[in-house]
Coordinates of C-alpha atoms and ligand atoms in Angstrom, one line a residue:
M10 CA -13.7 -35.1 -4.9
T11 CA -12.8 -31.6 -5.7
T12 CA -10.4 -29.9 -3.1
Q13 CA -11.8 -27.0 -1.3
F14 CA -10.7 -23.8 -2.6
D15 CA -9.4 -21.6 0.5
V16 CA -10.6 -18.0 -0.4
T17 CA -8.6 -16.6 2.4
T18 CA -5.5 -17.1 0.5
L19 CA -6.8 -14.3 -2.0
A20 CA -6.5 -11.8 1.0
R21 CA -3.9 -9.4 1.3
K22 CA -1.2 -10.7 3.5
N23 CA -1.4 -8.0 6.1
V24 CA -5.3 -8.9 6.2
R25 CA -4.8 -12.5 6.7
E26 CA -2.4 -11.7 9.9
L27 CA -4.8 -8.8 11.1
T28 CA -6.1 -9.1 14.7
P29 CA -9.1 -6.8 14.5
Y30 CA -9.5 -4.5 17.3
Q31 CA -10.8 -6.1 20.6
S32 CA -13.9 -3.7 21.1
A33 CA -15.7 -3.9 24.1
R34 CA -18.7 -5.1 22.0
R35 CA -16.8 -7.8 20.6
L36 CA -15.5 -8.9 23.8
G37 CA -18.9 -10.0 24.9
G38 CA -20.1 -10.6 28.6
N39 CA -23.2 -11.3 30.3
G40 CA -23.3 -7.9 32.0
T41 CA -25.7 -5.8 34.0
V42 CA -23.2 -3.1 34.8
W43 CA -21.2 -2.2 31.6
L44 CA -18.1 -0.3 32.6
N45 CA -15.7 -1.6 29.9
A46 CA -16.2 1.1 26.9
N47 CA -16.2 4.4 28.3
E48 CA -19.4 5.1 27.6
Y49 CA -21.9 7.3 29.2
P50 CA -24.4 5.1 31.4
I51 CA -27.7 6.7 30.4
A52 CA -29.5 7.2 26.9
P53 CA -30.0 10.5 26.1
N54 CA -33.4 11.4 24.3
F55 CA -33.9 12.8 20.7
T56 CA -36.4 13.3 18.0
F57 CA -36.0 12.8 14.2
N58 CA -36.5 16.0 12.5
E59 CA -35.2 15.1 9.0
K60 CA -37.4 12.5 7.1
N61 CA -36.4 13.0 3.4
L62 CA -34.5 9.6 3.3
N63 CA -35.0 9.3 -0.3
R64 CA -32.2 11.9 -0.6
Y65 CA -28.5 11.3 -0.1
P66 CA -27.2 13.3 2.8
E67 CA -24.6 16.1 2.7
C68 CA -21.0 14.9 2.9
Q69 CA -20.2 17.4 5.4
P70 CA -23.6 18.5 6.9
T71 CA -23.5 22.2 7.2
K72 CA -25.3 22.5 10.5
V73 CA -23.2 20.0 12.0
I74 CA -19.8 21.4 11.0
E75 CA -21.0 24.9 11.8
R76 CA -22.0 24.1 15.3
Y77 CA -19.3 21.9 16.0
A78 CA -16.7 24.8 14.9
Q79 CA -18.5 27.2 17.2
Y80 CA -18.4 24.8 20.1
A81 CA -14.5 24.1 19.4
G82 CA -13.9 27.8 18.8
V83 CA -12.6 27.4 15.1
K84 CA -14.0 28.2 11.9
P85 CA -16.1 25.7 9.8
E86 CA -13.1 25.3 7.3
N87 CA -11.2 23.7 10.1
V88 CA -13.5 21.0 10.6
L89 CA -14.3 17.6 9.2
V90 CA -16.9 15.5 10.5
S91 CA -16.5 11.5 10.3
R92 CA -18.0 8.4 11.2
G93 CA -16.5 8.2 14.8
A94 CA -13.1 9.5 15.5
D95 CA -11.9 6.1 14.6
E96 CA -12.7 6.9 10.9
A97 CA -10.5 10.0 11.3
I98 CA -7.6 8.1 12.6
E99 CA -7.9 5.9 9.4
L100 CA -8.4 8.8 7.0
L101 CA -5.0 10.3 8.3
I102 CA -3.3 7.1 7.3
R103 CA -5.0 7.0 4.2
A104 CA -4.1 10.6 3.2
F105 CA -0.5 10.6 4.7
C106 CA 1.2 7.1 4.5
E107 CA 2.4 5.0 1.7
P108 CA 2.6 1.2 2.3
G109 CA 6.0 -0.1 2.4
K110 CA 7.5 3.4 2.6
D111 CA 6.0 5.4 5.5
A112 CA 5.5 4.8 9.3
I113 CA 3.2 5.8 12.0
L114 CA 4.3 6.4 15.4
Y115 CA 2.6 6.3 18.7
C116 CA 3.5 5.6 22.5
P117 CA 1.9 2.5 24.5
P118 CA 0.3 2.3 26.8
T119 CA -2.5 4.0 24.5
Y120 CA -5.5 3.5 22.3
G121 CA -5.4 0.5 20.3
M122 CA -6.9 1.7 16.9
Y123 CA -3.9 3.7 15.7
S124 CA -2.2 0.2 15.6
V125 CA -4.9 -1.7 14.1
S126 CA -5.7 1.1 11.4
A127 CA -1.9 1.1 10.3
E128 CA -2.0 -2.8 10.2
T129 CA -4.9 -2.8 8.0
F130 CA -3.3 -0.4 5.3
G131 CA 0.2 -2.3 5.8
I132 CA 1.8 0.8 7.1
E133 CA 5.0 0.3 9.4
Q134 CA 4.5 0.9 13.1
R135 CA 7.4 2.8 14.9
V136 CA 6.4 2.0 18.8
I137 CA 8.0 4.2 21.3
P138 CA 6.8 3.3 24.8
A139 CA 5.8 5.9 27.3
L140 CA 8.0 6.8 30.2
E141 CA 7.0 5.4 33.8
N142 CA 5.0 8.6 34.3
W143 CA 3.1 7.9 31.4
S144 CA 4.9 11.1 29.5
P145 CA 5.9 10.4 25.8
N146 CA 9.7 9.7 25.6
V147 CA 10.2 12.9 23.2
E148 CA 14.0 12.1 22.8
A149 CA 13.3 8.7 21.8
I150 CA 10.5 9.9 19.5
T151 CA 12.5 12.6 17.8
S152 CA 15.6 10.2 17.3
Q153 CA 13.4 7.7 15.5
L154 CA 11.6 9.9 12.9
D155 CA 12.9 8.4 9.8
N156 CA 10.0 7.7 7.3
V157 CA 7.4 8.9 10.1
K158 CA 4.7 10.5 8.6
L159 CA 1.9 10.6 11.3
I160 CA 2.3 10.5 15.1
Y161 CA -0.5 9.7 17.3
L162 CA -0.6 11.1 20.9
C163 CA -3.6 10.6 22.9
S164 CA -4.4 13.4 25.4
P165 CA -5.9 12.7 28.1
N166 CA -4.6 9.3 27.2
N167 CA -6.8 6.1 27.1
P168 CA -6.3 3.9 29.2
T169 CA -4.1 5.8 32.0
G170 CA -6.4 8.8 32.2
N171 CA -3.4 11.3 32.2
I172 CA -3.1 14.7 30.4
V173 CA 0.0 14.8 28.0
D174 CA 2.2 17.8 29.3
A175 CA 1.8 20.4 26.7
S176 CA 5.4 21.4 26.6
L177 CA 6.1 18.0 25.3
I178 CA 3.6 18.3 22.6
R179 CA 5.2 21.4 21.4
E180 CA 8.6 19.9 21.1
V181 CA 7.0 16.9 19.1
L182 CA 5.3 19.6 16.9
E183 CA 8.5 21.4 16.4
Q184 CA 10.7 18.6 15.8
T185 CA 8.5 17.2 13.2
K186 CA 7.6 20.5 11.7
D187 CA 8.1 19.9 7.9
K188 CA 8.2 16.2 8.2
A189 CA 5.1 14.6 10.0
I190 CA 1.6 15.0 10.9
V191 CA 0.8 15.3 14.7
A192 CA -2.5 14.0 15.6
I193 CA -3.7 14.7 19.4
D194 CA -6.3 12.4 20.2
E195 CA -8.9 14.6 22.5
A196 CA -11.5 11.9 22.7
Y197 CA -12.0 12.9 26.4
I198 CA -11.1 16.6 26.3
E199 CA -14.6 17.5 27.6
F200 CA -13.5 16.2 30.9
C201 CA -10.6 18.6 31.2
P202 CA -11.7 21.3 28.5
Q203 CA -8.6 23.6 29.5
A204 CA -6.1 21.3 28.3
S205 CA -7.0 21.3 24.6
L206 CA -4.6 22.4 22.1
V207 CA -7.1 23.7 19.7
S208 CA -5.6 27.3 20.0
W209 CA -2.3 25.8 18.7
L210 CA -3.9 25.4 15.1
K211 CA -2.6 28.9 14.1
E212 CA 0.9 28.3 14.8
H213 CA 1.3 24.6 13.8
P214 CA 0.3 23.5 10.4
N215 CA 1.3 20.0 11.2
L216 CA -1.2 19.7 13.9
V217 CA -4.6 17.6 13.7
I218 CA -6.8 17.5 16.7
L219 CA -9.4 14.2 17.0
R220 CA -12.6 14.7 19.0
T221 CA -15.8 12.5 19.0
L222 CA -19.5 12.8 20.5
S223 CA -19.1 9.1 21.6
K224 CA -17.7 9.9 25.6
A225 CA -19.1 13.2 27.2
F226 CA -21.8 13.7 24.7
A227 CA -23.2 10.4 25.3
L228 CA -23.6 9.4 21.8
A229 CA -21.2 6.1 21.1
G230 CA -23.9 4.7 19.2
L231 CA -24.4 7.5 16.6
R232 CA -20.9 7.1 15.5
C233 CA -19.8 10.6 15.0
G234 CA -16.5 12.2 15.3
F235 CA -14.4 15.2 14.2
A236 CA -10.8 16.3 12.9
I237 CA -9.9 19.9 13.3
A238 CA -6.9 21.0 11.5
N239 CA -5.9 23.9 9.2
P240 CA -7.7 23.8 5.9
P241 CA -4.9 22.2 3.7
I242 CA -5.0 19.1 5.8
I243 CA -8.9 19.4 5.8
E244 CA -9.1 19.2 2.0
L245 CA -6.6 16.3 1.9
L246 CA -9.0 14.4 4.2
L247 CA -11.9 15.4 2.2
K248 CA -10.3 13.7 -0.8
V249 CA -10.2 10.2 0.9
I250 CA -13.5 10.0 2.9
A251 CA -16.5 8.3 1.7
P252 CA -19.0 10.4 -0.3
Y253 CA -21.9 9.9 2.4
P254 CA -20.0 9.2 5.6
L255 CA -22.9 10.2 7.9
S256 CA -26.3 9.0 7.2
T257 CA -29.3 11.6 7.6
P258 CA -30.4 10.7 11.1
V259 CA -26.9 10.7 12.2
A260 CA -26.4 14.0 11.2
D261 CA -29.8 15.1 12.3
I262 CA -29.0 14.0 15.9
A263 CA -25.4 15.3 15.9
A264 CA -26.8 18.8 15.2
Q265 CA -29.2 18.4 18.1
A266 CA -26.4 17.5 20.6
L267 CA -24.5 20.7 19.6
T268 CA -27.3 23.2 20.2
E269 CA -26.5 25.6 23.3
K270 CA -29.2 23.2 25.4
G271 CA -26.8 19.9 23.9
I272 CA -23.9 21.3 25.2
E273 CA -25.5 22.1 28.5
T274 CA -26.4 18.7 28.8
M275 CA -23.0 17.4 28.0
K276 CA -21.5 19.7 30.5
Q277 CA -24.2 18.3 33.2
H278 CA -22.9 14.7 32.2
V279 CA -19.2 15.8 32.9
Y280 CA -20.2 17.3 36.0
E281 CA -21.9 14.1 37.1
T282 CA -19.2 12.0 35.9
V283 CA -16.5 13.7 38.0
Q284 CA -18.5 13.5 41.1
N285 CA -19.0 9.8 40.7
R286 CA -15.2 9.3 39.8
T287 CA -14.4 11.4 43.0
H288 CA -16.3 9.0 45.3
L289 CA -15.3 5.7 43.5
V290 CA -11.7 6.6 43.5
D291 CA -11.8 7.7 47.3
E292 CA -13.3 4.3 47.8
L293 CA -10.8 2.1 45.9
K294 CA -7.9 3.7 47.6
K295 CA -9.2 2.4 50.8
S296 CA -9.4 -1.3 49.5
P297 CA -6.7 -3.7 50.4
C298 CA -7.1 -5.0 46.9
V299 CA -6.1 -2.2 45.2
Q300 CA -2.3 -1.3 44.7
Q301 CA -2.7 2.1 43.0
V302 CA -5.2 4.2 41.5
Y303 CA -4.1 6.3 38.7
R304 CA -4.9 9.9 38.5
S305 CA -7.4 10.4 35.9
E306 CA -8.8 13.7 33.9
T307 CA -11.6 11.3 32.1
N308 CA -14.6 9.3 32.5
Y309 CA -12.7 6.0 33.6
V310 CA -10.0 5.3 36.0
L311 CA -7.1 3.0 35.8
V312 CA -6.7 0.8 38.6
K313 CA -3.8 -1.7 39.7
F314 CA -5.0 -4.5 41.7
T315 CA -3.0 -7.0 43.8
D316 CA -4.8 -9.7 41.8
A317 CA -6.3 -8.3 38.7
S318 CA -7.5 -11.3 37.0
M319 CA -9.4 -12.5 40.0
I320 CA -11.1 -9.1 40.6
F321 CA -12.0 -9.1 36.8
K322 CA -13.3 -12.6 36.8
T323 CA -15.3 -12.1 40.0
L324 CA -17.2 -9.1 39.0
W325 CA -17.4 -10.3 35.4
D326 CA -19.5 -13.3 37.0
Q327 CA -21.5 -11.0 39.0
G328 CA -22.5 -9.0 35.8
I329 CA -20.1 -6.2 36.3
I330 CA -18.0 -5.7 33.0
L331 CA -14.5 -4.1 33.4
R332 CA -11.8 -3.7 30.9
D333 CA -8.8 -5.9 31.4
Q334 CA -5.6 -3.8 30.4
Q335 CA -3.1 -6.5 31.4
R336 CA -1.8 -7.2 28.2
Q337 CA -1.1 -3.7 27.4
Y338 CA 2.5 -2.4 27.5
G339 CA 3.3 -1.6 31.1
L340 CA 0.1 -2.1 32.6
S341 CA 0.2 -5.6 34.1
G342 CA -2.1 -5.7 37.2
C343 CA -4.2 -3.1 35.7
L344 CA -8.0 -2.9 34.9
R345 CA -10.0 0.1 33.6
L346 CA -13.1 1.3 35.1
S347 CA -15.7 3.5 33.2
I348 CA -17.5 5.8 35.5
G349 CA -21.0 4.7 35.4
T350 CA -24.1 6.1 37.5
A351 CA -23.6 6.5 41.2
D352 CA -25.5 3.1 41.8
E353 CA -23.3 1.3 39.3
C354 CA -20.3 2.8 41.2
D355 CA -21.6 1.6 44.4
N356 CA -22.0 -1.7 42.9
V357 CA -18.2 -1.9 42.1
I358 CA -17.4 -0.7 45.5
N359 CA -19.2 -3.3 47.2
A360 CA -18.3 -6.2 44.9
I361 CA -14.6 -5.2 45.6
K362 CA -15.4 -4.9 49.4
N363 CA -16.9 -8.4 49.6
I364 CA -13.9 -9.9 47.9
A365 CA -11.5 -8.2 50.4
T366 CA -13.8 -9.6 53.3
A367 CA -13.9 -12.9 52.0
N368 CA -10.0 -13.1 51.7
A369 CA -9.4 -11.4 55.0
Ligands
LIG1 C1 -13.5 6.2 22.1 C2 -12.3 6.7 21.4 C3 -12.0 6.9 20.2 C4 -13.1 6.6 19.4 O1 -14.3 7.5 19.2 P1 -15.3 7.1 18.2 O2 -15.9 8.4 17.8 O3 -16.2 6.3 19.0 O4 -14.8 6.2 16.9 C5 -10.8 7.6 19.9 N1 -9.8 7.7 20.4 C6 -9.8 7.3 21.9 C7 -8.7 7.6 22.7 C8 -11.0 6.9 22.3 O5 -11.1 6.4 23.6

């Protein structure tokens, strides 16, 4: 009998030890009301115009770059398009961080992909917990910058929903001026456009802004994101990106989403989402099951429940799928609820009312 060879012993150590990102899709569930991935609840309509699929696509499709630059208020040479913002998060690590030498820094509770991407490449993680009001602890950050090449700050932050105070970001940018890249993740900026830091690019050569079509643009399935930065950074990222990061159909649809009409549609999504959020928040605040509803500038809301596990499971069993945040730093008792359609919000409200009645 031959002994079975275990091929996993060939894998890199950090890959053997890696826990992949627990995406909403990987977590599964048998839902009818999906409120766990901050998606727009209704599928948009598009036509396929580009049919020459015998040809390789452009690495950086011109129409997409030009239209996004115009939308964001920058020049085309400030824009890189990627396979979702997630790829841009990873490209920054690939371009700037040396395994065994450099570190990334982030402030939990926050988006999980900074950590997963760093782990994949064997890059040290400097973890500086946020303060109680979810602000970054700038003093702790600036005192622990040894070997830090890349700082991720998410604003508005996922999953807490708050905008990071611009003066704190400016302090981090100034303290890291010649030392590190500061990436501001603006995945949800369409819900609070006045908070964007794009206009700071001129003064800050170490600033990168991450964007996506997955949230307000309602195109999570398209996989299209952006990095906005000064040309020297964009050129470095272009060195490490795949030769054909976007397929022709993806570029085709992204270009349509960024027309004047597409941007109007996105703004309509934002308007409706904010209305639904206001109603959901008002109702949640009345519930005896709810301890706290955190202020949100996004298409989701973080809620602290008196018994979060029970709420999560009861709604899950009814096909209402929320995101459990209880294992995140500082978020015991918290669930994240994406803002769905008005009907979906009512489903949540009614399900929680029924629980309260049953427990009364
Ligand atoms: C959803 C999300 C992303 C990922 O966006 P994709 O373009 O879908 O990869 C990045 N950052 C944050 C904070 C997000 O919530």
